[in-house]
Short mmCIF file of C-alpha atoms in Angstrom, two decimals:
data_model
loop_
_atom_site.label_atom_id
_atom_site.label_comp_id
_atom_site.label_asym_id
_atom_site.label_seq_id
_atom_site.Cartn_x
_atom_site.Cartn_y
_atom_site.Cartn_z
CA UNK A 867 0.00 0.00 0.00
CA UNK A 868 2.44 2.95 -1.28
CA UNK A 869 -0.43 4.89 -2.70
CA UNK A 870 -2.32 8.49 -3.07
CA UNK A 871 -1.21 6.96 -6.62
CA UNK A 872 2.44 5.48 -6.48
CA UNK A 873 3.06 9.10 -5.23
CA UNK A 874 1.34 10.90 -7.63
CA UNK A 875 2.84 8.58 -11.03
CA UNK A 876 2.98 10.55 -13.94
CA UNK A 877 0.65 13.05 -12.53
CA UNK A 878 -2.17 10.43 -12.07
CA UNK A 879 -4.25 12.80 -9.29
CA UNK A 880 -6.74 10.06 -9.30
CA UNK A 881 -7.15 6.32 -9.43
CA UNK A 882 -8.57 6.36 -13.05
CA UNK A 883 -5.89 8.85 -13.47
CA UNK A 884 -3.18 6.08 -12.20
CA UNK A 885 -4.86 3.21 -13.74
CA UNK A 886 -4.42 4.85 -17.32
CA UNK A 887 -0.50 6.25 -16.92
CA UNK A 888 0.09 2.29 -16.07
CA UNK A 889 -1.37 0.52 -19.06
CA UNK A 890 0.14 3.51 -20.92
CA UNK A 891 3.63 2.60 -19.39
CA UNK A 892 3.09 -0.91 -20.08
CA UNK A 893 2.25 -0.21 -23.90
CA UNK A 894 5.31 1.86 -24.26
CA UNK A 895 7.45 -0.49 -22.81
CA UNK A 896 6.36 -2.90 -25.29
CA UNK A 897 6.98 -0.68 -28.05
CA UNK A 898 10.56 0.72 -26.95
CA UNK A 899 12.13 -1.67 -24.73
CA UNK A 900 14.48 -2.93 -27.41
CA UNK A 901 15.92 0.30 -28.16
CA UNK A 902 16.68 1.97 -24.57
CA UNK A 903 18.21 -1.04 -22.96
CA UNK A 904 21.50 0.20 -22.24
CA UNK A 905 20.45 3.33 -20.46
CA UNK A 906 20.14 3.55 -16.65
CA UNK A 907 16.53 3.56 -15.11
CA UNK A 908 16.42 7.52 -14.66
CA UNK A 909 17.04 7.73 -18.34
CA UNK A 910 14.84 5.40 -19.11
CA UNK A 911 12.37 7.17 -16.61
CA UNK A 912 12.98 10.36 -19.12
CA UNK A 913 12.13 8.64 -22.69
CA UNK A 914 9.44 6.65 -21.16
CA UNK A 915 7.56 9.70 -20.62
CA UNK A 916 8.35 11.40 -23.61
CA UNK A 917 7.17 8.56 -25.49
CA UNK A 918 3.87 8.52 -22.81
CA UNK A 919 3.42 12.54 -23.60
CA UNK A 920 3.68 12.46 -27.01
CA UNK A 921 2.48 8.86 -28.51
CA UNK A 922 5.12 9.09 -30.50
CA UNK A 923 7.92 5.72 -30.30
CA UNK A 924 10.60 7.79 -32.61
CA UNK A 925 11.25 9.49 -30.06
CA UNK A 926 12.67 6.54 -28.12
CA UNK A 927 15.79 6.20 -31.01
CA UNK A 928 15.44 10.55 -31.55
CA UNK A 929 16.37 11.36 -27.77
CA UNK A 930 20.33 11.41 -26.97
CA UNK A 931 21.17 12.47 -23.14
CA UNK A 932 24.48 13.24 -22.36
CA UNK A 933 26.32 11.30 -19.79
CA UNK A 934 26.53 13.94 -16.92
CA UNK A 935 22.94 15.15 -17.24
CA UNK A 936 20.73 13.29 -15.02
CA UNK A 937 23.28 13.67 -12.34
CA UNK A 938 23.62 17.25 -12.43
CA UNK A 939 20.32 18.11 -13.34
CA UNK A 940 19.11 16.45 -10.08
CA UNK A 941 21.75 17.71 -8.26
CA UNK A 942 20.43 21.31 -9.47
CA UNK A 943 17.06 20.41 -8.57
CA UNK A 944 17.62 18.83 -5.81
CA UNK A 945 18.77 22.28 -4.36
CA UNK A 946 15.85 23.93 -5.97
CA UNK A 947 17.84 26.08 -8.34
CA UNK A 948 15.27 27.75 -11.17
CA UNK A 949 13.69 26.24 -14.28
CA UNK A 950 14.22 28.87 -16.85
CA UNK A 951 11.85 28.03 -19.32
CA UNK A 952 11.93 29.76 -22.76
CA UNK A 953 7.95 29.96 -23.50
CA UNK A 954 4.88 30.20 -21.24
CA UNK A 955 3.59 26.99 -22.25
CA UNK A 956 6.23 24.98 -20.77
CA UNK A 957 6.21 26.89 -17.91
CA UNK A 958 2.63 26.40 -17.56
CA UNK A 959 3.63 22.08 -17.64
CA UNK A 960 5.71 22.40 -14.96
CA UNK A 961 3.37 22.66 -11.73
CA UNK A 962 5.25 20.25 -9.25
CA UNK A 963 9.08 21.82 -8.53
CA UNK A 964 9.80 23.09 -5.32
CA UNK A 965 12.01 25.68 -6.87
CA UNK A 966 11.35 28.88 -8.92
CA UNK A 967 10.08 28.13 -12.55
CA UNK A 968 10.55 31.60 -14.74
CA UNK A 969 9.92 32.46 -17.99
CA UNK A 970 10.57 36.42 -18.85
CA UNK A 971 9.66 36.39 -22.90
CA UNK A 972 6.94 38.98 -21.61
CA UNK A 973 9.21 40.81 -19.85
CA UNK A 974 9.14 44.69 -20.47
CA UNK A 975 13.08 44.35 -19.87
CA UNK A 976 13.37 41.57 -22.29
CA UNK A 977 11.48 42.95 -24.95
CA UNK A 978 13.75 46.12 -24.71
CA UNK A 979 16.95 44.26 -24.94
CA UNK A 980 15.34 42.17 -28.26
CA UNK A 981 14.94 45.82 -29.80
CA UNK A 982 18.23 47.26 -29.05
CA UNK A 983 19.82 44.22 -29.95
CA UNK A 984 17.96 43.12 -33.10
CA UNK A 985 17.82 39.70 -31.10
CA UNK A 986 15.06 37.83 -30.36
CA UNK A 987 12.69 37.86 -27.10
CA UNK A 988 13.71 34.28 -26.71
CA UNK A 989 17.53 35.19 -26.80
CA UNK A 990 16.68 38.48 -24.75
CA UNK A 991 15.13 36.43 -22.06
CA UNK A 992 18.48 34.61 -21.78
CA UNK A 993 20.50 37.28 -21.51
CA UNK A 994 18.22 39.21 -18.78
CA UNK A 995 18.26 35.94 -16.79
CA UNK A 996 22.00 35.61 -16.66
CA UNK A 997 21.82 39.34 -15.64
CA UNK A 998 19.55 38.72 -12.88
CA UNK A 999 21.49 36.09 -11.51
CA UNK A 1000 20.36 33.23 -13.01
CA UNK A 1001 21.35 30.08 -11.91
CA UNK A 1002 19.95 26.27 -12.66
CA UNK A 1003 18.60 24.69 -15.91
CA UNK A 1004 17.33 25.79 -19.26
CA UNK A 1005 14.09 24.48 -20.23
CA UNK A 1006 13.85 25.27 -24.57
CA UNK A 1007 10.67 23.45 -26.26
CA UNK A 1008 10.45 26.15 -28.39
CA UNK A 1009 13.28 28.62 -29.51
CA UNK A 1010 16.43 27.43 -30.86
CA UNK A 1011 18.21 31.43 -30.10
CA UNK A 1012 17.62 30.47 -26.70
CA UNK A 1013 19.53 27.64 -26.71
CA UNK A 1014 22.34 29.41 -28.82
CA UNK A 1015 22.13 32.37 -26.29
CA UNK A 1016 22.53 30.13 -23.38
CA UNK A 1017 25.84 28.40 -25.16
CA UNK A 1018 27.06 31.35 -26.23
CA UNK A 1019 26.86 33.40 -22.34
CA UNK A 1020 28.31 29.06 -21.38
CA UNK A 1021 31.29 29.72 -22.74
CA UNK A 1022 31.55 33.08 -21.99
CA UNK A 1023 31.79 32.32 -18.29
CA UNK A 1024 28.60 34.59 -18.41
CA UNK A 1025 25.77 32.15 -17.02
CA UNK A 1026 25.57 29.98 -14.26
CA UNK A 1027 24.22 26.83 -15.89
CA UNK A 1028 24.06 23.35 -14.82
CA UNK A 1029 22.03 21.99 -17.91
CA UNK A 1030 20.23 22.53 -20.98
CA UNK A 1031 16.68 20.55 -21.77
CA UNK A 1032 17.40 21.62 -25.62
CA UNK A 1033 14.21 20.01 -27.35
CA UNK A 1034 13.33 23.02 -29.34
CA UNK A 1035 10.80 21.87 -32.53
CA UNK A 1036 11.41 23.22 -36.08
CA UNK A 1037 12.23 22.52 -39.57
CA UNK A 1038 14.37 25.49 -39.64
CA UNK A 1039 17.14 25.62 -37.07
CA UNK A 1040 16.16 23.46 -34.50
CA UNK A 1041 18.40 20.30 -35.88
CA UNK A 1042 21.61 22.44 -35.96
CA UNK A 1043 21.26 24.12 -32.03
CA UNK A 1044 20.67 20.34 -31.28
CA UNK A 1045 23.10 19.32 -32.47
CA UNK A 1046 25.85 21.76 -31.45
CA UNK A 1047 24.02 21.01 -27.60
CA UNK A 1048 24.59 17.97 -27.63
CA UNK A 1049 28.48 18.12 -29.06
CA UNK A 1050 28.93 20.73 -26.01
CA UNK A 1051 30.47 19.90 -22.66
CA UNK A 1052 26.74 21.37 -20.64
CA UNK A 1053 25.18 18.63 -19.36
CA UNK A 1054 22.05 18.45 -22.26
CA UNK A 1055 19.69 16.20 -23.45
CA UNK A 1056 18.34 16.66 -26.90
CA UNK A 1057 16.33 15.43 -29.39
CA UNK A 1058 17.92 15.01 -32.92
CA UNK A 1059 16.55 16.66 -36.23
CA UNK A 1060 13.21 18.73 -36.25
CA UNK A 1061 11.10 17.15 -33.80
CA UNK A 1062 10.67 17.99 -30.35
CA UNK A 1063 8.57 20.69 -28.25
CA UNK A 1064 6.38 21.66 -25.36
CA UNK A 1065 5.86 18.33 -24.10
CA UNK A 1066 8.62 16.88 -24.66
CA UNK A 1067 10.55 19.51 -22.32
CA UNK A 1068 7.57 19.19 -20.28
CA UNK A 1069 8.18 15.46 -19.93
CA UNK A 1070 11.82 15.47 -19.33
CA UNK A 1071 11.36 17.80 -16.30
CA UNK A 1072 8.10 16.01 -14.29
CA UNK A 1073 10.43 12.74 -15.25
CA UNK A 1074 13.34 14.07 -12.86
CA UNK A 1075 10.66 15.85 -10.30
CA UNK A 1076 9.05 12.52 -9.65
CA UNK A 1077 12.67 10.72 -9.59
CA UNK A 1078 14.07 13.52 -6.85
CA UNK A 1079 11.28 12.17 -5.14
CA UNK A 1080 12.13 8.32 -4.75
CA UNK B 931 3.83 46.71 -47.59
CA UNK B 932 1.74 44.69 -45.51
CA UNK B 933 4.16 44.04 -42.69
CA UNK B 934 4.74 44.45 -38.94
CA UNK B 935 5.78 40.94 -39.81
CA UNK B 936 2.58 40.60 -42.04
CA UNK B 937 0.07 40.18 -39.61
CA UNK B 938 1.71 38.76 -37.32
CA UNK B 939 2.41 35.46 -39.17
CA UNK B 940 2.35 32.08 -37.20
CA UNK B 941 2.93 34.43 -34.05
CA UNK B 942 6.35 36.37 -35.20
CA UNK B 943 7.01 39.05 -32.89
CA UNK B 944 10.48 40.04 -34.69
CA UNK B 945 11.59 40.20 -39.00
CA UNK B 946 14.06 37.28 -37.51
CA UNK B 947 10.67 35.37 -36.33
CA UNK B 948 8.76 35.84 -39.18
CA UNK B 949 11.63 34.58 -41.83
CA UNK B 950 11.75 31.66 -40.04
CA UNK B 951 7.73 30.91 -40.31
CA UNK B 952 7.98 31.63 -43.78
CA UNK B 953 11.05 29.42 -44.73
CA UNK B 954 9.26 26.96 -42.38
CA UNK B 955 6.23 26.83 -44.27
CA UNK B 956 7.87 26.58 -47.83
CA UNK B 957 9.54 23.22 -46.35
CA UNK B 958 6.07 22.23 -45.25
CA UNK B 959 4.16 22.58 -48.28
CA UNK B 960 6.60 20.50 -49.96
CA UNK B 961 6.40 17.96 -47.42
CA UNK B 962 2.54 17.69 -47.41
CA UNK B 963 1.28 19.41 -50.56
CA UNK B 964 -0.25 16.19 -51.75
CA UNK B 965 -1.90 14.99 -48.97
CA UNK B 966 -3.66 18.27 -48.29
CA UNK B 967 -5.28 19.87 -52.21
CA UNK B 968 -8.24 18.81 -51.71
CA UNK B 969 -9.18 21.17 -48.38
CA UNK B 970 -10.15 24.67 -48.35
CA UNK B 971 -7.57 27.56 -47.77
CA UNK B 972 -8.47 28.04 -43.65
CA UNK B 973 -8.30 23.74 -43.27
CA UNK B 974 -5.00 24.01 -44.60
CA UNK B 975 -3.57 26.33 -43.01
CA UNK B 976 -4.55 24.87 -40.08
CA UNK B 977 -2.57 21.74 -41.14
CA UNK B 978 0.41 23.70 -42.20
CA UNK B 979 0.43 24.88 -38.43
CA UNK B 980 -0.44 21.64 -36.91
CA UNK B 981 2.84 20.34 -38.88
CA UNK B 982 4.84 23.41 -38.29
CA UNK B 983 4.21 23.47 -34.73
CA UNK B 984 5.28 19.46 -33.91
CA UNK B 985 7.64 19.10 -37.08
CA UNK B 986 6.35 16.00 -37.47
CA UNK B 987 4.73 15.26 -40.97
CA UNK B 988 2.91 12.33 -40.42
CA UNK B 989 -0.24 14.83 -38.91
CA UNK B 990 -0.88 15.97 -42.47
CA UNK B 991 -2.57 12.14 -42.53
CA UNK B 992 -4.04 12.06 -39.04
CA UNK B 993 -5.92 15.46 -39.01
CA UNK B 994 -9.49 15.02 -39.58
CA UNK B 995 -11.70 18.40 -39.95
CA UNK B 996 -15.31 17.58 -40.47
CA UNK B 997 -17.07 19.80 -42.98
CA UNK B 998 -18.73 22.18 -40.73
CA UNK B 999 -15.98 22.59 -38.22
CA UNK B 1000 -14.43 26.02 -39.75
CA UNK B 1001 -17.62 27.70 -40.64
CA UNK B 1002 -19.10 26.93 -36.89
CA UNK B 1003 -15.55 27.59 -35.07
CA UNK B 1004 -15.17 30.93 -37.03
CA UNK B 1005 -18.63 32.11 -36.29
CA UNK B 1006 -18.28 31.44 -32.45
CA UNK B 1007 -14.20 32.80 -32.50
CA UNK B 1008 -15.91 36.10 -34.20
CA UNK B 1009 -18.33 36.41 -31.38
CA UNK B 1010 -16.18 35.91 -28.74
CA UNK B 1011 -17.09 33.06 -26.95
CA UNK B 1012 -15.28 31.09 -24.62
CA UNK B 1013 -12.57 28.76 -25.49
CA UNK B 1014 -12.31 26.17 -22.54
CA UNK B 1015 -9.20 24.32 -22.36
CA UNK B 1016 -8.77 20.99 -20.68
CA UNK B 1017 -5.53 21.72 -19.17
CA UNK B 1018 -3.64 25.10 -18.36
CA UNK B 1019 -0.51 24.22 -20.83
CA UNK B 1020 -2.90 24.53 -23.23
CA UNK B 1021 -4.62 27.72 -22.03
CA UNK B 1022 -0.77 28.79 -22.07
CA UNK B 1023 -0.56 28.47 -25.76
CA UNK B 1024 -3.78 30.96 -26.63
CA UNK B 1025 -2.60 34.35 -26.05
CA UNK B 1026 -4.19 36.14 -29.14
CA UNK B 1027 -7.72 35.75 -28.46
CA UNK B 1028 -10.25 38.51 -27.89
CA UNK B 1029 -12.54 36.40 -25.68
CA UNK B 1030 -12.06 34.82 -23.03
CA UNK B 1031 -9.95 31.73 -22.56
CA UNK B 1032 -10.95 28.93 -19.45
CA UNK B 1033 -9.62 26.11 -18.19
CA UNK B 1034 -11.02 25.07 -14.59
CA UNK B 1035 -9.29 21.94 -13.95
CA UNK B 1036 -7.75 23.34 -10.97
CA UNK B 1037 -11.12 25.21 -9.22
CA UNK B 1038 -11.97 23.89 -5.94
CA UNK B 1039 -15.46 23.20 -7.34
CA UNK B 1040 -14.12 21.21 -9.92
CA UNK B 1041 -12.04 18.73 -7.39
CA UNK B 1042 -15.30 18.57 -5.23
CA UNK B 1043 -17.07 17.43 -8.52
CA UNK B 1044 -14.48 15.24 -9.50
CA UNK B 1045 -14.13 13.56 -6.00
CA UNK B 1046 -18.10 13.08 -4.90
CA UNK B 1047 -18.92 11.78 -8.41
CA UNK B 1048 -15.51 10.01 -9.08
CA UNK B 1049 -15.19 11.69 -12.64
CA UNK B 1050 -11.45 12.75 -13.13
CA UNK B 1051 -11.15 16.46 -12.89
CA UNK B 1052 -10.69 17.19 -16.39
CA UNK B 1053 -14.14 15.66 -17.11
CA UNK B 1054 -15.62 17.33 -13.69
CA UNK B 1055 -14.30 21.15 -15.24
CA UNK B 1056 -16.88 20.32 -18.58
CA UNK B 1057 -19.03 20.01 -16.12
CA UNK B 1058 -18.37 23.05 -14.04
CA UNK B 1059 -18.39 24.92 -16.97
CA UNK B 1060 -21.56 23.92 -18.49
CA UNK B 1061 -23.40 24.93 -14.98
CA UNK B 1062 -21.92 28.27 -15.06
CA UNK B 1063 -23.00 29.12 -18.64
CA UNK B 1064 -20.13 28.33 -20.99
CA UNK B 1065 -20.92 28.87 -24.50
CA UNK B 1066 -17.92 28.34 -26.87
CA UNK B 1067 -15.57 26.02 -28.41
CA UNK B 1068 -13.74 23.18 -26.45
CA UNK B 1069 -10.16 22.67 -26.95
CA UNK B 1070 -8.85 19.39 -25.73
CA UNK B 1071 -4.95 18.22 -25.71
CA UNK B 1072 -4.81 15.82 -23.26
CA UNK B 1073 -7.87 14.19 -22.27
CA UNK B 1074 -10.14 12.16 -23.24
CA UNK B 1075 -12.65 12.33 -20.30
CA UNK B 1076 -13.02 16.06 -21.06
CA UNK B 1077 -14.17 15.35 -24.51
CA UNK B 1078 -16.48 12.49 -23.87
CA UNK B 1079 -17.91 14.60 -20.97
CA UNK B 1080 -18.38 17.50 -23.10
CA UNK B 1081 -20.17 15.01 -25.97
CA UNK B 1082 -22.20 13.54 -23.38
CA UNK B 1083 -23.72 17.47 -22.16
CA UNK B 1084 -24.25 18.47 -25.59
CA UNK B 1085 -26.53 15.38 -26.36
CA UNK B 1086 -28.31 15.64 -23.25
CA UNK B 1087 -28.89 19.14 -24.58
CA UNK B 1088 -27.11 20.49 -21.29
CA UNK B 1089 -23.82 22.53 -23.18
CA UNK B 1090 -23.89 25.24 -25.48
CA UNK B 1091 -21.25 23.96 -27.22
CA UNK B 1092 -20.34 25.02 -30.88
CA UNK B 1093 -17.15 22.78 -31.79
CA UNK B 1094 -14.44 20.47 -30.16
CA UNK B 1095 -11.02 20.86 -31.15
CA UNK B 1096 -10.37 16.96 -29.77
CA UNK B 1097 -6.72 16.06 -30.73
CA UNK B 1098 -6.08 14.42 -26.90
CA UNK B 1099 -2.61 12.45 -26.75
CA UNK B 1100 -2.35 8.85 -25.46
CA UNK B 1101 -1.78 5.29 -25.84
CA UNK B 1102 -4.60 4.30 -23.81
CA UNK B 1103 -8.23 6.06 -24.68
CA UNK B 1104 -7.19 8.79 -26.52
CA UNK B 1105 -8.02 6.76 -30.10
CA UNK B 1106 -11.03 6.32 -28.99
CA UNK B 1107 -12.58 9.10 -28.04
CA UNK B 1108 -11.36 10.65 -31.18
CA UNK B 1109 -13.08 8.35 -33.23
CA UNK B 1110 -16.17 9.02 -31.73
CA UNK B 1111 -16.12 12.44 -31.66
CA UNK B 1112 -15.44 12.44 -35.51
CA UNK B 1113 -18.21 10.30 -36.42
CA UNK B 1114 -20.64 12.75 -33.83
CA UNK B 1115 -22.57 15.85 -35.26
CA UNK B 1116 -20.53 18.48 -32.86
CA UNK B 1117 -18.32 20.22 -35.33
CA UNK B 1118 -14.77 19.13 -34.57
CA UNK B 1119 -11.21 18.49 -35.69
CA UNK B 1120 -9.14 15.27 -34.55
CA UNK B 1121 -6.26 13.43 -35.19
CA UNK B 1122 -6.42 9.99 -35.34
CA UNK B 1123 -4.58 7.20 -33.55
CA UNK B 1124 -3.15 7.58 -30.51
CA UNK B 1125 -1.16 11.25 -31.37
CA UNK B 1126 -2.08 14.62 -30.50
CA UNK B 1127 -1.03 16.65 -27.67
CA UNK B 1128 -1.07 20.39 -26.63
CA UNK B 1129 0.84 22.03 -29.55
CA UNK B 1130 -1.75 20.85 -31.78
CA UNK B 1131 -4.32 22.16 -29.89
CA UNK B 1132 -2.84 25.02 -29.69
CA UNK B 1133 -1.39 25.55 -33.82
CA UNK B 1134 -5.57 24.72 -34.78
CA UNK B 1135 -6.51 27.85 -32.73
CA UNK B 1136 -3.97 30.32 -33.65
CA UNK B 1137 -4.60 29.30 -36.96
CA UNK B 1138 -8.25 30.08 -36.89
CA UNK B 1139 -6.94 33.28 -34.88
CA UNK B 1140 -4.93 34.53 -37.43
CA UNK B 1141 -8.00 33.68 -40.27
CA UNK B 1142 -9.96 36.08 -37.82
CA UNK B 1143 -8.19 38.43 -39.28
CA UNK B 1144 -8.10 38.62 -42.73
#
């Protein structure tokens, strides 16, 4: 008897809730088990739930986390450094952190900085952040300048970041930010070529909320 | 000279933004031209977005707009009425709308509903919102019990309920529920099979937002 729903499994805030994210797990497990084998069981944890919030098994052989992300990103969250999310709507997915989630696209600021800069609000927002003191993980469904941004202040010494959730969606720039995430030393996971998105950052984060909970 | 990014295309706020949408699209068309010539100009754009906004092709096949969905959703978008959103990610997406957008899925109401008549609370929030008057379009991306709650009011007679925009995500119901609301009389757009999610959702509305407008 662990219940109030396995502590709260995949969100399940009821039993119909919790009886549905199990045969969903079950059914992806079935469809993906073959190809995620070798990775440990947060990792697993993480694709599982992709897989679960987008009904979409490509993204079981798409994914690619780097080895030093789960590790850090839980060590990040476990001291309930912020979320910086790069769009509202992943912010709005994220309802369960102890920590800070922000998102300042809207930002008067932000939108200020964008002008003067000829940048976008998405690369703006970074660059306020690191300003403001910034420190945990980058949460991009959306907006591959923010990833670029974020890489750029990296290696600049300029931003206090532990890791990137780089799943930004796209046909047009997306695949390359990916990809130069994932060849980076900042603890990333990504998902390769155009795919990717809202839930699929969404998923990766309440993945490693429930897992700081075990 | 149209510009200020003309009309704010697929949401550009910046010249940067709106080159991208437009290079975006020209990869799209190519992509899904074929599947598509045989729907009006408004069902494919909607399409285009739906495809734009997940990167992911394969929706071009899955998206299922019955005949008197744009008409009916156009009408009710021009007066205003409600859109009511199953969960708040999606309520996050719709930030261009001159009505009013709802989601209730975390009122206390709603989790007394959901609890004395063990509904889950997505469904319980249809029902909230029929009792207090709603009168609009529904705009589900994540679950199924909201959509075969809301079908359930409006043939009972007990919604005012002009169109579901039913693309729920899920390996386990989701299918279902789609296929049932696309062979119902409630104007409505689905995808079928187990994919949806919140970005489509989402791309369907802003595409009818932006058609507002022309």
């Amino acid at each position: 008897m662990i219940n109030e729903y396995q502590q709260k499994f995949m969100g399940a805030s009821t039993k119909q809730g919790y009886d549905i994210a199990t045969k969903s797990r079950e059914i992806i497990r079935d469809l993906i088990d073959d190809e995620i084998e070798d990775l440990n069981i947060v990792e697993k944890d993480i694709i599982e739930r992709i897989v679960h919030s987008s009904a979409d098994p490509e993204y079981a052989k798409l994914v690619k986390i780097s080895p030093n992300f789960v590790d850090e990103a839980i060590k990040s969250m476990k001291n309930n450094e912020t979320l910086l999310t790069d769009i509202n709507m992943v912010k709005a997915g994220i309802t369960q952190y102890d920590g800070d989630v922000e998102c300042y696209i809207k930002n008067d600021e932000v939108k200020k900085i964008a002008k003067d800069e000829q940048i976008t609000r998405a690369a703006a927002a970074i660059k306020y952040a690191a300003n403001e003191g910034f420190e945990g993980i980058l949460v991009s469904g959306n907006a591959p300048t923010a990833v670029w941004q974020a890489m750029d202040l990296f290696y600049k010494g300029k931003i206090n970041l532990k890791a990137i959730i780089g799943v930004p969606v796209g046909f047009v720039g997306a695949a390359d930010c990916k990809n130069a995430l994932s060849m980076s030393s900042i603890p990333n996971i990504i998902t390769q070529g155009p795919k990717g998105g809202t839930p699929i950052a969404v998923a990766c984060v309440n993945s490693l909320i429930q897992n700081l909970r075990l």
